Coordinates of C-alpha atoms and ligand atoms in Angstrom, one line a residue:
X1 CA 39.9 -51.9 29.3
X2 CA 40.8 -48.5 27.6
X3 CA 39.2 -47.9 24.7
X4 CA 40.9 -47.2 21.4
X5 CA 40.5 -43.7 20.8
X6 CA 42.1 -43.4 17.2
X7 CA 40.1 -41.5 15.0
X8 CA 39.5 -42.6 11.3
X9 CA 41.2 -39.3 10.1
X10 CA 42.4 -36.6 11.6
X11 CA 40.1 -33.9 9.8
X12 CA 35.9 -34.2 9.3
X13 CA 34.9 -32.2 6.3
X14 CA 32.1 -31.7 3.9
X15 CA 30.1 -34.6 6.2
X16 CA 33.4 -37.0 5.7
X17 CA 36.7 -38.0 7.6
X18 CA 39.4 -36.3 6.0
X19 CA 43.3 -37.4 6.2
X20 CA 46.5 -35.6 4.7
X21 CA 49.4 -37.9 6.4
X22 CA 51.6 -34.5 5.0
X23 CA 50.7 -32.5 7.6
X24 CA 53.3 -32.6 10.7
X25 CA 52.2 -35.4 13.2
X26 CA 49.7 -34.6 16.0
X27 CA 50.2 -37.0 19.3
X28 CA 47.1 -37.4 21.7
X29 CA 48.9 -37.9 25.1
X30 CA 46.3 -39.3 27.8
X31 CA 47.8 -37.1 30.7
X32 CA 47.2 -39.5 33.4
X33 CA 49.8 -41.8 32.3
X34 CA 51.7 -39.5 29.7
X35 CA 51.4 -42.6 26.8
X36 CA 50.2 -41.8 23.1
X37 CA 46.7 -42.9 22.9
X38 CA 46.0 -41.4 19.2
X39 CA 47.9 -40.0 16.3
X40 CA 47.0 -37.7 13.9
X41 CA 48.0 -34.6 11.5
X42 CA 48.2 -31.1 11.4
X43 CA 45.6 -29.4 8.5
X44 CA 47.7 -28.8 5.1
X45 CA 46.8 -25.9 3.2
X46 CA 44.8 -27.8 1.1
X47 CA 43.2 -29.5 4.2
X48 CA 42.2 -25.7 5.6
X49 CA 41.3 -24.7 1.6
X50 CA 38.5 -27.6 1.5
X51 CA 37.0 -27.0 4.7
X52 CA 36.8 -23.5 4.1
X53 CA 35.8 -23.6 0.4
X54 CA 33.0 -26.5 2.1
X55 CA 31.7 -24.4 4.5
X56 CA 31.1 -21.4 2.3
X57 CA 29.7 -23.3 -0.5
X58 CA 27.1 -25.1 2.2
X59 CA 25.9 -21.8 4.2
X60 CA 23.5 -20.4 1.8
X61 CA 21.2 -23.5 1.5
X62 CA 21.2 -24.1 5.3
X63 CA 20.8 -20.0 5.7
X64 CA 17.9 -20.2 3.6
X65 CA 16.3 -23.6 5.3
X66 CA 13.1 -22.0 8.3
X67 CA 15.4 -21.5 11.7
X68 CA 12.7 -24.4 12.8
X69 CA 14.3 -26.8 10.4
X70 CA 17.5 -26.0 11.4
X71 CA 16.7 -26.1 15.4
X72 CA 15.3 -29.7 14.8
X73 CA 18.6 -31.2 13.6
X74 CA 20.3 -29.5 16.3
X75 CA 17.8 -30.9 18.8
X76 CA 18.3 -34.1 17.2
X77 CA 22.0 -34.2 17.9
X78 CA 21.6 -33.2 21.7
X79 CA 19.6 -36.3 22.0
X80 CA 22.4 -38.9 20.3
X81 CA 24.7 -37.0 22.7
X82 CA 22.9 -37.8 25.7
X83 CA 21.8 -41.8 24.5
X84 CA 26.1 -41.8 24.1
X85 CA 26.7 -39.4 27.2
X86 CA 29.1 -42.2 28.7
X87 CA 30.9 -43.1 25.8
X88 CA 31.8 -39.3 24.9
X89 CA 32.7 -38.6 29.0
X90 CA 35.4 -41.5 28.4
X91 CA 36.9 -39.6 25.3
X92 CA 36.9 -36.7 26.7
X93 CA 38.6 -37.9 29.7
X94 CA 40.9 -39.8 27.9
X95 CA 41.6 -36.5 25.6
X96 CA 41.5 -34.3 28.5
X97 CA 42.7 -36.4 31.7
X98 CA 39.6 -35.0 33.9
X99 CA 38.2 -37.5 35.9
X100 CA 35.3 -39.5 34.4
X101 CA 33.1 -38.2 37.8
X102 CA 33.3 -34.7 36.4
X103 CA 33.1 -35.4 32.4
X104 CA 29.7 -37.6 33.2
X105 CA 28.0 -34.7 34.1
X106 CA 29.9 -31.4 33.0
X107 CA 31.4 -31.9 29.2
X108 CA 29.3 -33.6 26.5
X109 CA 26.1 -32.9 29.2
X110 CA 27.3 -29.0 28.5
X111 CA 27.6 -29.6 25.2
X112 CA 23.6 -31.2 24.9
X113 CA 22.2 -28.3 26.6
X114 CA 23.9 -25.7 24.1
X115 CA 22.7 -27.9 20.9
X116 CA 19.3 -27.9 22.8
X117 CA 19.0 -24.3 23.8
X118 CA 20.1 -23.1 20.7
X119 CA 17.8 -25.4 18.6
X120 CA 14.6 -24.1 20.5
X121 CA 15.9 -20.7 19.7
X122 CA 16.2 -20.8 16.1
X123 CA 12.7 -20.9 15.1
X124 CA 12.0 -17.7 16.9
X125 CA 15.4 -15.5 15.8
X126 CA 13.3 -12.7 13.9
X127 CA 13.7 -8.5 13.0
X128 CA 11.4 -6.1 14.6
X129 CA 8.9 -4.2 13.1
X130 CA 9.6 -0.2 13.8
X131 CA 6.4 2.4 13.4
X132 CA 7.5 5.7 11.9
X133 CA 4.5 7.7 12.8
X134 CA 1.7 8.5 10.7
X135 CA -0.7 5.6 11.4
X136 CA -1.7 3.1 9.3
X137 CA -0.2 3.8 5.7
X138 CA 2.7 5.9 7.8
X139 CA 6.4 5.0 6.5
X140 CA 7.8 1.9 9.1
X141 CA 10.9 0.1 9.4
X142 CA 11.7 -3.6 9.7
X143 CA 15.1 -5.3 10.7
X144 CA 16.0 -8.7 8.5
X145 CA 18.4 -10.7 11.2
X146 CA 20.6 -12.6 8.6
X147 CA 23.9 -14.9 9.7
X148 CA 27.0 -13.4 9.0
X149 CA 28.2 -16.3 7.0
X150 CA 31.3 -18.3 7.6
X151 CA 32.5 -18.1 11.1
X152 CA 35.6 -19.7 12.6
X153 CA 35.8 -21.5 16.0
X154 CA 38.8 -22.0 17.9
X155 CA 39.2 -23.9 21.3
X156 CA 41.5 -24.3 24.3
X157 CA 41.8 -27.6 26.0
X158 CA 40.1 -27.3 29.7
X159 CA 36.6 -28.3 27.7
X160 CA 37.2 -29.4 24.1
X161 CA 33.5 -30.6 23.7
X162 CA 31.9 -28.3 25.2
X163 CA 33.6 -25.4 23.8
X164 CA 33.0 -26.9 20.3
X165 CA 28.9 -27.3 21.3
X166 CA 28.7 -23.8 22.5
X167 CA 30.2 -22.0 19.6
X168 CA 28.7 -24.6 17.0
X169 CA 25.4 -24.6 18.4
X170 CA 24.7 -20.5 18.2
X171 CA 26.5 -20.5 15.2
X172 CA 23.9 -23.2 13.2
X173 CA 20.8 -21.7 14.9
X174 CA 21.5 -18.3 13.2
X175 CA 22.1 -20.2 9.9
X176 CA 26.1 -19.9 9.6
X177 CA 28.5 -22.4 9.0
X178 CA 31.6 -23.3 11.2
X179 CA 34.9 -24.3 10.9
X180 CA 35.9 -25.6 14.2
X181 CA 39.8 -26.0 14.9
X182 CA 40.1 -27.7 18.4
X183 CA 43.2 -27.1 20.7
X184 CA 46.2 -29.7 19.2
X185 CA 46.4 -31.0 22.8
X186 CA 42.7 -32.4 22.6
X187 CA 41.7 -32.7 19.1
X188 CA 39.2 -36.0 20.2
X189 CA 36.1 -34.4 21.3
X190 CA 35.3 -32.0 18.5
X191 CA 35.5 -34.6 15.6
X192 CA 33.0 -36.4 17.6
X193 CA 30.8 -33.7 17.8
X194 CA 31.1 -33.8 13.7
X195 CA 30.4 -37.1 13.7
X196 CA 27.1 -36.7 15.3
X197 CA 25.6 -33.4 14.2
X198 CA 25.5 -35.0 10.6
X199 CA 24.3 -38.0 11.9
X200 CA 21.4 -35.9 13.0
X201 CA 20.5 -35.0 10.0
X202 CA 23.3 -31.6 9.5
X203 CA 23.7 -31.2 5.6
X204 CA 27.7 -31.5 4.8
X205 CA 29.9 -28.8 5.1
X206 CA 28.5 -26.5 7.7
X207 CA 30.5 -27.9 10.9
X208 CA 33.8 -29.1 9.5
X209 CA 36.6 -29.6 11.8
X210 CA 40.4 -29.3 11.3
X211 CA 43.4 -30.0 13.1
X212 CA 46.4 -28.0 14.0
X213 CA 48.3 -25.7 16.5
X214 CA 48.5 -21.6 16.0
X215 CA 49.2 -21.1 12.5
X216 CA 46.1 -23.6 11.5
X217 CA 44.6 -21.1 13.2
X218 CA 46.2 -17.7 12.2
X219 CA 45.4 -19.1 8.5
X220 CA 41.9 -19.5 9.4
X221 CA 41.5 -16.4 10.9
X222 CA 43.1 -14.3 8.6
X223 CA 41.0 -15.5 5.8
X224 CA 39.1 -12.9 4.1
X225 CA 36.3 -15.4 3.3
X226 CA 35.9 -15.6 6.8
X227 CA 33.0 -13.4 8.9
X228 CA 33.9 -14.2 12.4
X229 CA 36.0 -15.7 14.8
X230 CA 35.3 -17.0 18.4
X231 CA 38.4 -18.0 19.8
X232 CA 38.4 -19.6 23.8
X233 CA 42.2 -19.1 25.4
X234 CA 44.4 -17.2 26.6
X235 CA 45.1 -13.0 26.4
X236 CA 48.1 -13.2 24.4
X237 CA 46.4 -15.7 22.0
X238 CA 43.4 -13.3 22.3
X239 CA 45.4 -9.7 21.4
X240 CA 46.9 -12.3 18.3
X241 CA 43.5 -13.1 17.2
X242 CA 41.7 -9.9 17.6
X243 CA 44.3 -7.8 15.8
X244 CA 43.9 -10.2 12.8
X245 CA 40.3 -10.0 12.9
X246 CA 40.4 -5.9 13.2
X247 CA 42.4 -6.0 10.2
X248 CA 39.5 -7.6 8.0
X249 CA 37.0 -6.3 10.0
X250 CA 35.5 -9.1 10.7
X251 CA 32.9 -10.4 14.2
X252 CA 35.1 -11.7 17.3
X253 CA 33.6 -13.3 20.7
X254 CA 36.8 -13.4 23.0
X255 CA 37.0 -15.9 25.9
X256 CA 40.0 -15.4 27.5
X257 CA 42.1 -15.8 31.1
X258 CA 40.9 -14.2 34.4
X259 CA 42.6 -14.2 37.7
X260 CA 38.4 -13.7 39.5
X261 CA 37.6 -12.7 43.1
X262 CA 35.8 -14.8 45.4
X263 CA 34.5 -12.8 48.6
X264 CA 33.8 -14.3 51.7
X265 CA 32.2 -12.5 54.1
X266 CA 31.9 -13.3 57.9
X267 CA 28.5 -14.1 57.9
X268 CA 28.7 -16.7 54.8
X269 CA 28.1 -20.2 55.3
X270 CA 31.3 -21.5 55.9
X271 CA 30.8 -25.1 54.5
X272 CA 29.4 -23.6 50.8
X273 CA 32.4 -21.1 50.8
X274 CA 34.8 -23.9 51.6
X275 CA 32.7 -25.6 49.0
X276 CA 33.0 -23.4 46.2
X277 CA 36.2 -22.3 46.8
X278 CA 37.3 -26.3 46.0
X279 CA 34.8 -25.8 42.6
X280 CA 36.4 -22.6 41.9
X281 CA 40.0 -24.0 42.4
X282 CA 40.5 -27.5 41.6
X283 CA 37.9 -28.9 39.6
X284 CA 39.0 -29.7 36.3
X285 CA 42.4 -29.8 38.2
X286 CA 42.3 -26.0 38.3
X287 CA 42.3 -25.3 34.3
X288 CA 38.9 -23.4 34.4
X289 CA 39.0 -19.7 33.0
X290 CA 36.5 -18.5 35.3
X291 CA 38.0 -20.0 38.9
X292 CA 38.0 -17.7 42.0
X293 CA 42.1 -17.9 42.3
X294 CA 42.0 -14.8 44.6
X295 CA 39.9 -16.3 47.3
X296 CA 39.5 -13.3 49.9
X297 CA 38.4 -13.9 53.5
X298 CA 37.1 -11.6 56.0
X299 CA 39.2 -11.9 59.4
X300 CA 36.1 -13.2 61.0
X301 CA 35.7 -16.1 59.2
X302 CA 39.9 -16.9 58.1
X303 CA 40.4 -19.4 60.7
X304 CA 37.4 -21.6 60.4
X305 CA 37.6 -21.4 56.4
X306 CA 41.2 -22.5 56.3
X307 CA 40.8 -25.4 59.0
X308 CA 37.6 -26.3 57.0
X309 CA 39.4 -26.2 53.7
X310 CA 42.3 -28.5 55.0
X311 CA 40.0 -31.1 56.2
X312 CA 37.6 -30.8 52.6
X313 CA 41.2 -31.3 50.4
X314 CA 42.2 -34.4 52.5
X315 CA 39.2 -36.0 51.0
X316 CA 40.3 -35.4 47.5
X317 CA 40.8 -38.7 45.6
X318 CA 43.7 -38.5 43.4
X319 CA 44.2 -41.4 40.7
X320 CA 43.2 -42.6 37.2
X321 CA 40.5 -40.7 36.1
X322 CA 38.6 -43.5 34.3
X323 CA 37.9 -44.7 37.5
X324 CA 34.7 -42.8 39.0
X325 CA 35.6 -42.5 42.4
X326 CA 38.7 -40.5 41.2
X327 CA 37.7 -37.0 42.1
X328 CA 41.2 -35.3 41.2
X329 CA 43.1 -35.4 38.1
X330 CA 46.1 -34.6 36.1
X331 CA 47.0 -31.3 34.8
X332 CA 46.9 -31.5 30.4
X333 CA 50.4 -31.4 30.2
X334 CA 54.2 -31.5 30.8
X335 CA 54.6 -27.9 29.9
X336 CA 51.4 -26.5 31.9
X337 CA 52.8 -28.8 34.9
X338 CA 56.0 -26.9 34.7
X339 CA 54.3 -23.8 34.3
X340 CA 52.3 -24.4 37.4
X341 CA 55.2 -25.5 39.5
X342 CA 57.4 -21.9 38.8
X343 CA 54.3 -20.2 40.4
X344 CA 54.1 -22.1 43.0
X345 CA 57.7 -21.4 43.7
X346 CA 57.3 -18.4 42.9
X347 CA 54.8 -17.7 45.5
X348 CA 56.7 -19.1 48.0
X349 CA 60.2 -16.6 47.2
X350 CA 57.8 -14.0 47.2
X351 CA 56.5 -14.9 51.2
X352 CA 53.1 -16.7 50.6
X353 CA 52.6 -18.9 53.3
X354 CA 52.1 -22.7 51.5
X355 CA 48.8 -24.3 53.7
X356 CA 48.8 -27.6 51.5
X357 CA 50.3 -29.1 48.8
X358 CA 52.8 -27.6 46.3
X359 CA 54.4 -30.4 44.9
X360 CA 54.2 -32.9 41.8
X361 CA 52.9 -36.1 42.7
X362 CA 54.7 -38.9 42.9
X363 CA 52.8 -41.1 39.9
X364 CA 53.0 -41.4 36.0
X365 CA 51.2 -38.5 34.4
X366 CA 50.8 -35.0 34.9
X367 CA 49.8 -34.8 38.4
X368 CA 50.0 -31.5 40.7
X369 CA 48.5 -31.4 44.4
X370 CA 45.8 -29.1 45.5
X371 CA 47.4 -26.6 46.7
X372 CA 46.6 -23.5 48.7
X373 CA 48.7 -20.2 49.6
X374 CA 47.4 -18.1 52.9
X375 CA 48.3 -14.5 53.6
X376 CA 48.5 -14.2 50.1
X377 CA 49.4 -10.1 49.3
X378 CA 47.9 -8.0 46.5
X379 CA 51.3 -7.2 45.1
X380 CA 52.4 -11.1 44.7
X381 CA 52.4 -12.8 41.4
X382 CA 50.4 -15.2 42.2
X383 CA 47.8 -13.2 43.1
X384 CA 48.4 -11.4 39.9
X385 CA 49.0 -13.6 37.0
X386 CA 46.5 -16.2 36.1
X387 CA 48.0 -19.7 36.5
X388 CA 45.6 -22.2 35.2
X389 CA 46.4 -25.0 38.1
X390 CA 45.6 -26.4 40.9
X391 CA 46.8 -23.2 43.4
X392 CA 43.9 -20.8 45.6
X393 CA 45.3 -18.2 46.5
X394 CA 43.7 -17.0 50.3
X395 CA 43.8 -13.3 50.8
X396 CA 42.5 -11.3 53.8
X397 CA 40.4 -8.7 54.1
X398 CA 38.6 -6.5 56.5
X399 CA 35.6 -4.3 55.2
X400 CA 33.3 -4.1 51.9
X401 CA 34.6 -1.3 50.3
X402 CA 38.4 -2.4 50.6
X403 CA 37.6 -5.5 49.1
X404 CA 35.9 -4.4 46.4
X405 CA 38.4 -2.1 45.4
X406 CA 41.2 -4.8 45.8
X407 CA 39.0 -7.1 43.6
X408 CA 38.7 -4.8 40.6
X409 CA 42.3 -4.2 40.5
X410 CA 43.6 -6.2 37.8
X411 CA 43.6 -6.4 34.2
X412 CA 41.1 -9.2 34.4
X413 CA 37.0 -9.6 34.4
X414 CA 36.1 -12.9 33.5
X415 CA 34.4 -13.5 36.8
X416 CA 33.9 -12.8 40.4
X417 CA 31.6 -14.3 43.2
X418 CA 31.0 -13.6 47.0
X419 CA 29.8 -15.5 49.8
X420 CA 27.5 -13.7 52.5
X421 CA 24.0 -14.1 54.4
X422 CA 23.3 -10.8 53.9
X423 CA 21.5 -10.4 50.4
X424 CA 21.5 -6.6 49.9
X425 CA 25.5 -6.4 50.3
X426 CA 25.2 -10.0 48.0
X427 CA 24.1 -8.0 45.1
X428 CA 25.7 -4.6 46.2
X429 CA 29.0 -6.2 45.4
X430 CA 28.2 -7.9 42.4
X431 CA 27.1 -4.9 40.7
X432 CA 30.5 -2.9 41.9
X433 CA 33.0 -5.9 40.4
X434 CA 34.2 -5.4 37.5
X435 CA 33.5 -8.7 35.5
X436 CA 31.7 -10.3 33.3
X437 CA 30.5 -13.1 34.8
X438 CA 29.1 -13.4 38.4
X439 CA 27.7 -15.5 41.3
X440 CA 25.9 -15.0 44.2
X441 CA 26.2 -17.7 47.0
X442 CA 27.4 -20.2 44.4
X443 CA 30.6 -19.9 41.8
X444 CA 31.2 -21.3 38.3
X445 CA 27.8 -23.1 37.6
X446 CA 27.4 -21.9 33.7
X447 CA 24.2 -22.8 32.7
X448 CA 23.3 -22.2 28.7
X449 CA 20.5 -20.0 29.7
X450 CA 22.9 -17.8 31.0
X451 CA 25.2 -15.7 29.0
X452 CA 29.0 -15.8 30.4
X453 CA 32.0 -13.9 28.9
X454 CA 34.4 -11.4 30.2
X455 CA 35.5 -7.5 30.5
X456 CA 38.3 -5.4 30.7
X457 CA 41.2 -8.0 28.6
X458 CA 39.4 -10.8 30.0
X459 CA 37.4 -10.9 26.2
X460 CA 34.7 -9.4 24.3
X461 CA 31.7 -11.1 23.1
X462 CA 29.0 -13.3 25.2
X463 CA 28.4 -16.8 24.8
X464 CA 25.0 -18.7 25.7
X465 CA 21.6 -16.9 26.6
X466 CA 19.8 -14.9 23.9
X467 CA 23.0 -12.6 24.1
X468 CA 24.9 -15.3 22.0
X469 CA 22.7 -14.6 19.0
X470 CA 23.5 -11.1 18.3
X471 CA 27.3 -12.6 18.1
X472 CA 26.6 -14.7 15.4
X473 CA 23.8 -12.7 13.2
X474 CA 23.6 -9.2 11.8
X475 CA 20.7 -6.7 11.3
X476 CA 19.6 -5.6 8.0
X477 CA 17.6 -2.5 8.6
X478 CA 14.9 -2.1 6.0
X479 CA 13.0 1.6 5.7
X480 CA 9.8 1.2 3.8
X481 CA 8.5 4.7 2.0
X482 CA 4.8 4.5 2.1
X483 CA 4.1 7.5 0.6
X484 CA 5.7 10.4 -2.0
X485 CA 9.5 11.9 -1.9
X486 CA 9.9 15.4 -1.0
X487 CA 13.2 16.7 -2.6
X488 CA 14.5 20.5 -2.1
X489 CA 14.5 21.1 -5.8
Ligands
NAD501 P1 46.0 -20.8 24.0 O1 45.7 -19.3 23.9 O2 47.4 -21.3 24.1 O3 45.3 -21.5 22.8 C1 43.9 -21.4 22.5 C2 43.7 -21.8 21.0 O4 44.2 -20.8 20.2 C3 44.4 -23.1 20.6 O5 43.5 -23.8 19.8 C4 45.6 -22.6 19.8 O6 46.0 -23.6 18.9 C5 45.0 -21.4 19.2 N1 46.0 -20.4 18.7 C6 47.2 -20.2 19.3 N2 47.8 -19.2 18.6 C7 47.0 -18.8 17.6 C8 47.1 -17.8 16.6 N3 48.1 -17.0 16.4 N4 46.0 -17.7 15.8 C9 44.9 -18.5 15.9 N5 44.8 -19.4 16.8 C10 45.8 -19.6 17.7 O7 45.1 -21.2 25.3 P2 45.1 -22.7 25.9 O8 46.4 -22.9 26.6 O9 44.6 -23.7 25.0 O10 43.9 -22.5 27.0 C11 44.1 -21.9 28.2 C12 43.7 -20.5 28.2 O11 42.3 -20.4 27.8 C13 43.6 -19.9 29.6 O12 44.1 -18.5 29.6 C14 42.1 -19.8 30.0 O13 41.8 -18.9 30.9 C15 41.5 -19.6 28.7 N6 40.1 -20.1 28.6 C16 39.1 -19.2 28.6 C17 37.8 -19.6 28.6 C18 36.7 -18.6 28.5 O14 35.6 -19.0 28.2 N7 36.9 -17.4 28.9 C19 37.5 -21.0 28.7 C20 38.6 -21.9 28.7 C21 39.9 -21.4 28.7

């Protein structure tokens, strides 16, 4: 039986469920079916003015608290994550229609390992000490890191829980508090996430989370109480954001859209090319910021990856997501679907040659088949424009050079990976792409350690790793005078 997925309100702030039934309705559509599974309301103006009037009022005790302290809550709330890992995987499918296989190990798991990280980290975030010369009793420096206050957080829907976990979890460590809007098509996840980090012990007020499409957001942004924003979605969204942000001057982390490279050279492993091409494409049903959509092929290998690829995507298990041995899902929506589609037509005007799929799927819901364009040209939009669906795009190539060069020409750099046995031309390439984010031999594993973001308009900023702190803390550089002033006259 499906559980009921109705929140209590449709807002958690100050450590509370919050309702305004005057903001403009919010249905939760389960895209696997296309029903209403939850209802709830868009943030009011006095909704936004409470959480952000919460979270300000809240930061300066939790600032002040030892970053230990602070980590052990956050630790705390990994662990209730993980004791409720399968509970949480159901919501999030539910919320997000990605099969329960992938949300089991990928989504609130994700989200754990952020809260985790990031706990261990805060009891070491420290300044430096700088020697100015003179020896003992010389003039020094010293660097105060201090949070940078009230910082905004706004998702996309691909991963609302873990998206909400990796920009919460930096964002406590450092000593800030967060106002978290999640995207209006998954609003589920996140109030969860509230739900639990004060459960852990999180003092009220410092993750609130409100509800809403673009202009919750815009009026979040453009707050002046606000410090920073981290914002997870697409360029145009991005340029919005940024410009707001620029115009108080305020922090941004950017995680925006790619269209990434995935090289496979002759000499790769054909069955973990084929492999991560099928991560890279259509896990998550395609909606993954960082997918290799411009898989290229070296004429060696072409025929043996495309014949392997055809036989890998007959396997796929499309159906209803709660059931585990579903290993494809539904796109989020009846607009992305039809989004999707016009590319796919698209590509086929403009001469692509269709190898599989292409079409919707003949069920309830949102569904798209896995589908995959050969002799795919530079020039083509769909090798161009980032689609966010199920549709690889095969392109073929012939030496290292060419392909590197064809790779970097876009707009985009979220990402990039190639495929070969040869190790020295493995990390040749890497370091010539122009992205953010790479892999060697492998493609999209994101582990927390690891910082991932973008380049060129693919975003600015870095998530995860000991990179994420410096996004969400500032430097107070302190000069110590040991001994007199000299002064001209
Ligand atoms: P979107 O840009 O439509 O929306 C993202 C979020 O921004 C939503 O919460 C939305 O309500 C909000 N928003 C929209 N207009 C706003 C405004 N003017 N001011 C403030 N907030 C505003 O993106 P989406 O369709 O939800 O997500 C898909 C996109 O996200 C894709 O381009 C994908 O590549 C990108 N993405 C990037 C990453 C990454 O880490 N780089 C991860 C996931 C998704």
């Amino acid at each position: 039986m499906r559980p009921d997925v109705q929140p209590s309100a449709s807002h958690f702030i100050n450590g509370a469920p919050v309702e305004d039934t005057t903001g403009a309705p919010l249905g939760v559509v389960f895209p696997a079916t296309g029903e209403r599974i939850a209802r709830l309301h868009e943030a009011t103006p006095a909704v936004i003015e409470q959480a952000l009037a919460g979270a300000q009022a809240a930061q300066k005790e939790w600032a002040a608290m030892s970053g230990r302290m602070r980590g052990r809550v956050l630790i705390r709330a990994a662990g209730i994550i993980r004791e409720r890992n399968r509970e949480l995987s159901v919501l999030e499918t539910l919320d997000t229609g990605k099969p329960l296989s992938e949300t089991l190990v990928a989504d609130a798991a994700s989200g754990a390992d952020a809260l985790e990280y990031f706990g261990g980290l805060a009891g070491g975030l420290t300044g430096e000490h700088i020697p100015l010369g003179g020896g003992p009793g010389g003039d020094f420096a010293y660097t105060i890191r201090e949070p940078l206050g009230l910082c905004v957080g706004i998702g996309a829907w691909n991963y609302p829980t873990q998206i909400a976990c990796w920009k919460a979890a930096p964002a406590l460590a450092c000593g800030n508090a967060m106002v978290f809007k999640p995207s209006e098509l998954t609003p589920l996840g996140a109030l969860k996430l509230a739900e639990i980090l004060h459960e852990a012990g999180l003092p009220p007020g410092l993750f609130n989370v409100v509800q809403g499409g673009g202009d919750v957001g815009a009026a979040l942004v453009s707050d002046p109480r606000v410090a920073k924003i981290s914002l997870t979605g697409s360029v145009p969204t991005g340029r919005r954001v940024y410009e707001m942000a620029a115009a108080g001057m305020k922090h941004a982390t950017m995680e925006l859209g790619g269209k990434s490279p995935l090289i496979v050279f002759d000499d790769a492993d054909p069955e973990d090319a084929v492999s991560a091409a099928i991560l890279g494409n259509f896990y998550s049903a395609g909606q993954v910021c960082s997918n290799g959509t411009r898989v290229f092929v070296q004429g060696g290998i072409k025929e043996a990856f495309l014949e392997r690829l055809a036989r890998r995507l007959r396997g796929a298990v499309m159906g209803d997501p709660l059931d585990e041995a579903t290993s494809f899902g539904p796109m989020i929506s009846e607009g992305q679907l039809a989004i999707v589609l016009a590319h796919i037509a698209r590509g086929k005007e403009e001469g692509a040659r269709l190898v599989t799929g292409g079409r919707r799927a003949e069920r309830p819901g949102f569904f798209l088949e896995p589908t995959v364009f050969a002799d795919v040209t530079d020039d083509m939009t769909i090798a161009r424009e980032e689609i966010f669906g199920p549709v690889m795009s095969v392109l073929d190539f012939t030496d290292e050079d060419e392909v590197i060069a064809r790779a970097n020409a876009t707009q985009y750099g979220l990402a990039g990976g190639v495929f070969t046995r040869d190790l020295a031309r493995g990390h040749r390439v890497v370091a010539a792409l122009e992205a953010g984010t790479t892999w060697i031999n492998t493609y999209n594993l994101t582990p927390v350690e690891m910082p991932f973001g973008g380049v060129k308009i693919s975003g600015i900023g870095r998530e995860n790793g000991h990179a994420a702190i410096a996004h969400y803390s500032r430097l107070k550089s302190v000069y110590v005078g040991m001994g007199g002033v000299d002064a001209p006259f």
